CSV table of C-alpha atoms in Angstrom, one decimal:
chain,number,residue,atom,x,y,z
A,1,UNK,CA,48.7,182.8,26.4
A,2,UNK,CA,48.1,180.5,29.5
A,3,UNK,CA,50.0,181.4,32.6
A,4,UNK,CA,51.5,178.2,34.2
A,5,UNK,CA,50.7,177.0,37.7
A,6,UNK,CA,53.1,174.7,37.4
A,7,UNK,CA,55.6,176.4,36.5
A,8,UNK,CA,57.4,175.7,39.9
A,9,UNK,CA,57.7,172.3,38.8
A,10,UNK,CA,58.7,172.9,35.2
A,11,UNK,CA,61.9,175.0,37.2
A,12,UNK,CA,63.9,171.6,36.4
A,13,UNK,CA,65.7,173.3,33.9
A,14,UNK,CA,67.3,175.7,36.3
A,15,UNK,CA,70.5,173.9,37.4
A,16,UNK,CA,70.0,174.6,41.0
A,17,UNK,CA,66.7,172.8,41.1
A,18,UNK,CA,67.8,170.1,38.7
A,19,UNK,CA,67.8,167.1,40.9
A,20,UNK,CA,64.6,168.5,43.3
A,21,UNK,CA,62.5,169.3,40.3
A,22,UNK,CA,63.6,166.1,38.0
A,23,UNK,CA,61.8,164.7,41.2
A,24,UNK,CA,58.7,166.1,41.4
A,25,UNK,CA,57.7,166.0,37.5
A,26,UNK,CA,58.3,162.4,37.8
A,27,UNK,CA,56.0,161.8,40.5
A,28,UNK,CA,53.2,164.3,39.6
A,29,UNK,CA,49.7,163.2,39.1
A,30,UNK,CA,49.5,161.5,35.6
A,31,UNK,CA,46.0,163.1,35.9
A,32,UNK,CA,46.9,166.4,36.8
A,33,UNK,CA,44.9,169.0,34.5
A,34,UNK,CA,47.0,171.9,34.0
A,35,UNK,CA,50.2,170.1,31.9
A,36,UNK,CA,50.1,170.1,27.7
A,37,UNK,CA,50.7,167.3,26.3
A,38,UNK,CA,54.5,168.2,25.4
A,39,UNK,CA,55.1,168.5,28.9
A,40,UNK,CA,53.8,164.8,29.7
A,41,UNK,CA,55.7,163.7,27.0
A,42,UNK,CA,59.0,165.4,27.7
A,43,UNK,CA,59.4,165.5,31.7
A,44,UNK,CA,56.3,163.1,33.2
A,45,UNK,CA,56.8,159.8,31.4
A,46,UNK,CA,58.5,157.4,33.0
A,47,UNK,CA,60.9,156.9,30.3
A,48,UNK,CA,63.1,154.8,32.9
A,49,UNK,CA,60.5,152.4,33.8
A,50,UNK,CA,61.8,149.3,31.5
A,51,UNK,CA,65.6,149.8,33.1
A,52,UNK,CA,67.3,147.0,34.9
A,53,UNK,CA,69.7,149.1,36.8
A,54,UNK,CA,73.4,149.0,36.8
A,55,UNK,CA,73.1,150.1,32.9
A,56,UNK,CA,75.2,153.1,30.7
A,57,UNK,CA,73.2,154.7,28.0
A,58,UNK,CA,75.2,156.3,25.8
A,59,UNK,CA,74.1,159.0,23.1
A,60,UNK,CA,75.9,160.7,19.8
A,61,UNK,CA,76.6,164.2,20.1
A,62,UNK,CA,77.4,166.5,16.7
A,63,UNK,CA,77.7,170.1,16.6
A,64,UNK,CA,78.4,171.9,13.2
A,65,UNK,CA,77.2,174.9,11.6
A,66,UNK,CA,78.3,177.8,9.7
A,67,UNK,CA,79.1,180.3,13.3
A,68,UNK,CA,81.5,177.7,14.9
A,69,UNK,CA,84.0,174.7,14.5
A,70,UNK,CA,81.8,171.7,14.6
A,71,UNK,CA,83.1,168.4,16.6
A,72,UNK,CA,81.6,164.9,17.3
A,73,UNK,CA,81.6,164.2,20.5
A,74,UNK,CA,79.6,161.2,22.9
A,75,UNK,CA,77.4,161.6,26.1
A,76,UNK,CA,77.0,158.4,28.5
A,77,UNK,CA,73.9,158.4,30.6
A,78,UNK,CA,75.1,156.2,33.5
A,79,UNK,CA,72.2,154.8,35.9
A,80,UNK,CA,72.3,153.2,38.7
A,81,UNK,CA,69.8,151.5,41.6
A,82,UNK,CA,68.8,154.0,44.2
A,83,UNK,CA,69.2,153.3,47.8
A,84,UNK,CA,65.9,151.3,47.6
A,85,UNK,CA,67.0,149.1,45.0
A,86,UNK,CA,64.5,150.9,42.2
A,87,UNK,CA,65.6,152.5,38.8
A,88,UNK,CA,67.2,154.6,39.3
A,89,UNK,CA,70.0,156.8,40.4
A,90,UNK,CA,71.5,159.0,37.6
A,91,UNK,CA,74.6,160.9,36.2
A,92,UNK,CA,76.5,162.1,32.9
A,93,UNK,CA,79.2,162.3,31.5
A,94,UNK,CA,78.1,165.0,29.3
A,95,UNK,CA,80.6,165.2,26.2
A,96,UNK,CA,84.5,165.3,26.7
A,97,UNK,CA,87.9,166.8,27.6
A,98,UNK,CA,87.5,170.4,27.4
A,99,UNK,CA,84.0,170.7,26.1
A,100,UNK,CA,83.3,168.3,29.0
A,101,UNK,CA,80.1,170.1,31.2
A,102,UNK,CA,80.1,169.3,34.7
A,103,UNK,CA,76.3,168.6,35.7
A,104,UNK,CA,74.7,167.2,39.2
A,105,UNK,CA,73.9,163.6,39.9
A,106,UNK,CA,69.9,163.3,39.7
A,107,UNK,CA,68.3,160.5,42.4
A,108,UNK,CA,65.6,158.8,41.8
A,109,UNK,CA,65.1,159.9,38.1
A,110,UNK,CA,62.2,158.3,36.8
A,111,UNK,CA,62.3,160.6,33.5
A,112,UNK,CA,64.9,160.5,31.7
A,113,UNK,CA,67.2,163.4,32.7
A,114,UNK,CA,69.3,163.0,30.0
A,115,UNK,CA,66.8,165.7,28.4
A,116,UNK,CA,67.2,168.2,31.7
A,117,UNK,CA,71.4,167.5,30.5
A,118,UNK,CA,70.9,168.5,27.1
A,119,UNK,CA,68.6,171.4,27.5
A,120,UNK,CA,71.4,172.9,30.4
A,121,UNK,CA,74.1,172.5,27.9
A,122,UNK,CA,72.0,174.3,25.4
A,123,UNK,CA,71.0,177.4,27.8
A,124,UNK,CA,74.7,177.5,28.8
A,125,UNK,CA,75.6,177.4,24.9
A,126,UNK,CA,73.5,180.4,24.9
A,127,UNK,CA,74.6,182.6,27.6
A,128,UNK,CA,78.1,182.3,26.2
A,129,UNK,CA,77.1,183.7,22.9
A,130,UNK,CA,74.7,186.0,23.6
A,131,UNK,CA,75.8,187.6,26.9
A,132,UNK,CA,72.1,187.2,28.1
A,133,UNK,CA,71.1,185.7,31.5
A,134,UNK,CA,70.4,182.0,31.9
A,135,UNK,CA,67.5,182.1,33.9
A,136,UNK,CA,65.8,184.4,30.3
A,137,UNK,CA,66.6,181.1,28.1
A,138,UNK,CA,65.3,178.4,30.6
A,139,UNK,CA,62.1,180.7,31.1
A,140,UNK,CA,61.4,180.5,27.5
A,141,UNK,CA,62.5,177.1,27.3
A,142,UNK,CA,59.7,175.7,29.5
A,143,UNK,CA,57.5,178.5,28.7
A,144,UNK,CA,57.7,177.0,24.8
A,145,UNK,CA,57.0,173.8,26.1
A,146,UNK,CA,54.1,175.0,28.4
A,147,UNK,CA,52.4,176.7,25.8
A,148,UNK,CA,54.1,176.8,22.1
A,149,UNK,CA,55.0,173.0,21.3
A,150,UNK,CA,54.1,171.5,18.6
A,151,UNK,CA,53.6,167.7,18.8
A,152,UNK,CA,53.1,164.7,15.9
A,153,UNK,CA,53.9,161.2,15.4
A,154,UNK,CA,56.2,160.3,13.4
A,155,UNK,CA,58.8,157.0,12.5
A,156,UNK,CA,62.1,156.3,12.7
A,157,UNK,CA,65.0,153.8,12.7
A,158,UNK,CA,66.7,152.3,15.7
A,159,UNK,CA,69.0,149.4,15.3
A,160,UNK,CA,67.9,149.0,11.8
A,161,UNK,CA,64.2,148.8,12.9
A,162,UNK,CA,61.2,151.5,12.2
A,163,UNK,CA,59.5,152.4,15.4
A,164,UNK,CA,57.2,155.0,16.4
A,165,UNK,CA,58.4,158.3,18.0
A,166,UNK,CA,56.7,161.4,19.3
A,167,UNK,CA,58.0,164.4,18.1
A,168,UNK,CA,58.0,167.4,19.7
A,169,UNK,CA,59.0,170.6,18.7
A,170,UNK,CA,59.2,174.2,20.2
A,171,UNK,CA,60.6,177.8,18.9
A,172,UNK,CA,61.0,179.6,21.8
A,173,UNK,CA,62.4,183.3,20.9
A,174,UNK,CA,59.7,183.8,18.5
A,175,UNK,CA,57.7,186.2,20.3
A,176,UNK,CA,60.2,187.0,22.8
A,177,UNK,CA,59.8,190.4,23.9
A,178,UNK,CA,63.7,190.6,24.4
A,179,UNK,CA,64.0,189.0,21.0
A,180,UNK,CA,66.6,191.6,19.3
A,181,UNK,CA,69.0,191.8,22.0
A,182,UNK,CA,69.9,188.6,20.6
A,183,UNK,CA,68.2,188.6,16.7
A,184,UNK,CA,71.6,186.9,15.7
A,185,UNK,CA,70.3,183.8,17.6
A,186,UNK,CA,66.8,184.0,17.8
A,187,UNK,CA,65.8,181.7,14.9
A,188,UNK,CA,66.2,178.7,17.0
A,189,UNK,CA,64.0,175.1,16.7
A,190,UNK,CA,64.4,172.6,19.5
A,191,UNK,CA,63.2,169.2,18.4
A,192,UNK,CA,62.1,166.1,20.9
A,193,UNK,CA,62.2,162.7,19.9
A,194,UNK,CA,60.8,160.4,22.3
A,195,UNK,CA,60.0,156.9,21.9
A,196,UNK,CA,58.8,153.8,24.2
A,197,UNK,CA,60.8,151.3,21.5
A,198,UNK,CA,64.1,152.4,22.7
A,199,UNK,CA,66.4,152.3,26.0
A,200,UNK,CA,65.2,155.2,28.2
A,201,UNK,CA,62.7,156.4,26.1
A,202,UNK,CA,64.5,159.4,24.5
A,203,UNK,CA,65.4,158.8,20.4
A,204,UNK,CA,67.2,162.0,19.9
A,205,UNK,CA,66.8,166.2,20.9
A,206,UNK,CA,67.9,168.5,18.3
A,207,UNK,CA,68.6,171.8,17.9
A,208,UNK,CA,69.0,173.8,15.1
A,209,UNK,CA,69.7,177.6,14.8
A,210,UNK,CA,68.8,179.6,11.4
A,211,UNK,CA,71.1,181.7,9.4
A,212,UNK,CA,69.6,185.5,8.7
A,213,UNK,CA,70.4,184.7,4.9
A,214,UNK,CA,67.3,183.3,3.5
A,215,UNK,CA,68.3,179.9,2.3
A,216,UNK,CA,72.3,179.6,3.9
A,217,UNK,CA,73.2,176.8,5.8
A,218,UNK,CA,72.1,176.9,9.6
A,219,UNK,CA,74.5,179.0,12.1
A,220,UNK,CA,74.5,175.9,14.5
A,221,UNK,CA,72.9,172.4,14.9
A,222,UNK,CA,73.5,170.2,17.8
A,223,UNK,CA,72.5,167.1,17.9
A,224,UNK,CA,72.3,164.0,20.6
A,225,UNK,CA,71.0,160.6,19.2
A,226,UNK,CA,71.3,157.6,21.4
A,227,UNK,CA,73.6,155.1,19.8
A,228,UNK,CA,71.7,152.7,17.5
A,229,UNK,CA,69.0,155.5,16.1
A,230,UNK,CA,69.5,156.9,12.7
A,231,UNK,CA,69.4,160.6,12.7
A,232,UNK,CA,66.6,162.5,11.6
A,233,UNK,CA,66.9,165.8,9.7
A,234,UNK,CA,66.2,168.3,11.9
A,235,UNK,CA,66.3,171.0,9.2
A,236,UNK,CA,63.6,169.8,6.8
A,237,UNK,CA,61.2,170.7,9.8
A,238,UNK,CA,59.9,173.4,8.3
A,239,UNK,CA,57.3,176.2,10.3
């Protein structure tokens, strides 16, 4: 297993770092040799780059599931120009009313933190039904993505249109040493769909958490799809 060196970077998803960290994956070397390819994909493009600030992007959010009452709920991505006048300055509104989470205001994002928004929600999500710490789930978040992802091309539909989108997809508690602490949970597939044919470059994340019945519906899915993509079916990913 490869030990990151940049994992200091890849510390976005801690919540405290959020905004520093968002930084400094965006402006790494696009030729820097220690990053997989999921990483590049996920936190170094420049998803932002075709934004002509003032602009809201606004995303689809579903939870349902066997474990929990499902809702439908809606994130809005709102970006704005930095002091310089560039794209861009950014902030959420990250679902509603009491499920509403409050998250910090990321400046000069250049990839999209809409992902960084999703994935703190999820590690939140998890801490509240596990008991486990935080920090554990964002290490094997980005530890997944460092080392575990696995990456293919595939097409979709956005606005009534097939395009091209990178998929990317990790499984994180696999071969988690801490694994049954939280065995309930640990069946858990986070999908990435990125693609350069839409607003701020980010189709859809996904994540979909297995039942320990073979063949029962899912404990929980939650799903974000920016408004105008069809949703993919997260659970006919098979591994």
């Amino acid at each position: 297993m490869r030990t990151p060196r940049s994992l200091s970077l890849l510390a976005a998803l801690t919540l405290a770092s959020l905004t520093h960290a968002a930084g400094a994956l965006a402006q790494a070397a696009p030729d820097a040799q220690d990053y997989s390819p999921a990483e590049r994909i996920i936190f170094m493009t420049e998803h932002l780059s075709a934004i002509s600030p003032p602009q809201t992007l606004e995303y689809r959010f579903r939870k349902h599931g066997t474990l929990e009452d499902g809702f439908e709920d809606k994130v809005a991505l709102k970006l704005s120009p930095t002091d310089a006048g560039t794209c861009c300055d950014a902030e959420a509104d990250f679902l509603s009313a009491d499920r509403s989470t409050t998250l910090p205001e990321v400046e000069g994002a250049r990839a999209n933190p809409v992902i960084l928004y999703f994935l703190e929600h999820d590690v939140r999500e998890m801490n509240r039904l596990t008991k486990g710490q935080a920090n554990h789930f964002r290490k094997r978040i980005r530890m997944a993505i460092y080392n575990g992802a696995k990456v293919e091309e595939r097409r979709a539909e956005y606005q009534g249109k097939s395009i091209p989108v990178r998929q990317v997809m990790i499984s994180p508690y696999d071969d988690d040493p801490n694994r049954e602490r939280f065995s309930q949970y640990a069946d858990k597939d986070y999908v990435f769909w990125l693609s350069d044919a839409v607003p701020g470059g980010v189709f859809g994340i996904a994540t979909h958490m297995k039942s320990p019945e073979a063949g029962a519906e899912p404990l929980m899915v939650e799903e974000m799809f920016l408004a105008g993509a069809t949703p993919l079916e997260l659970a006919a990913q098979g591994r």
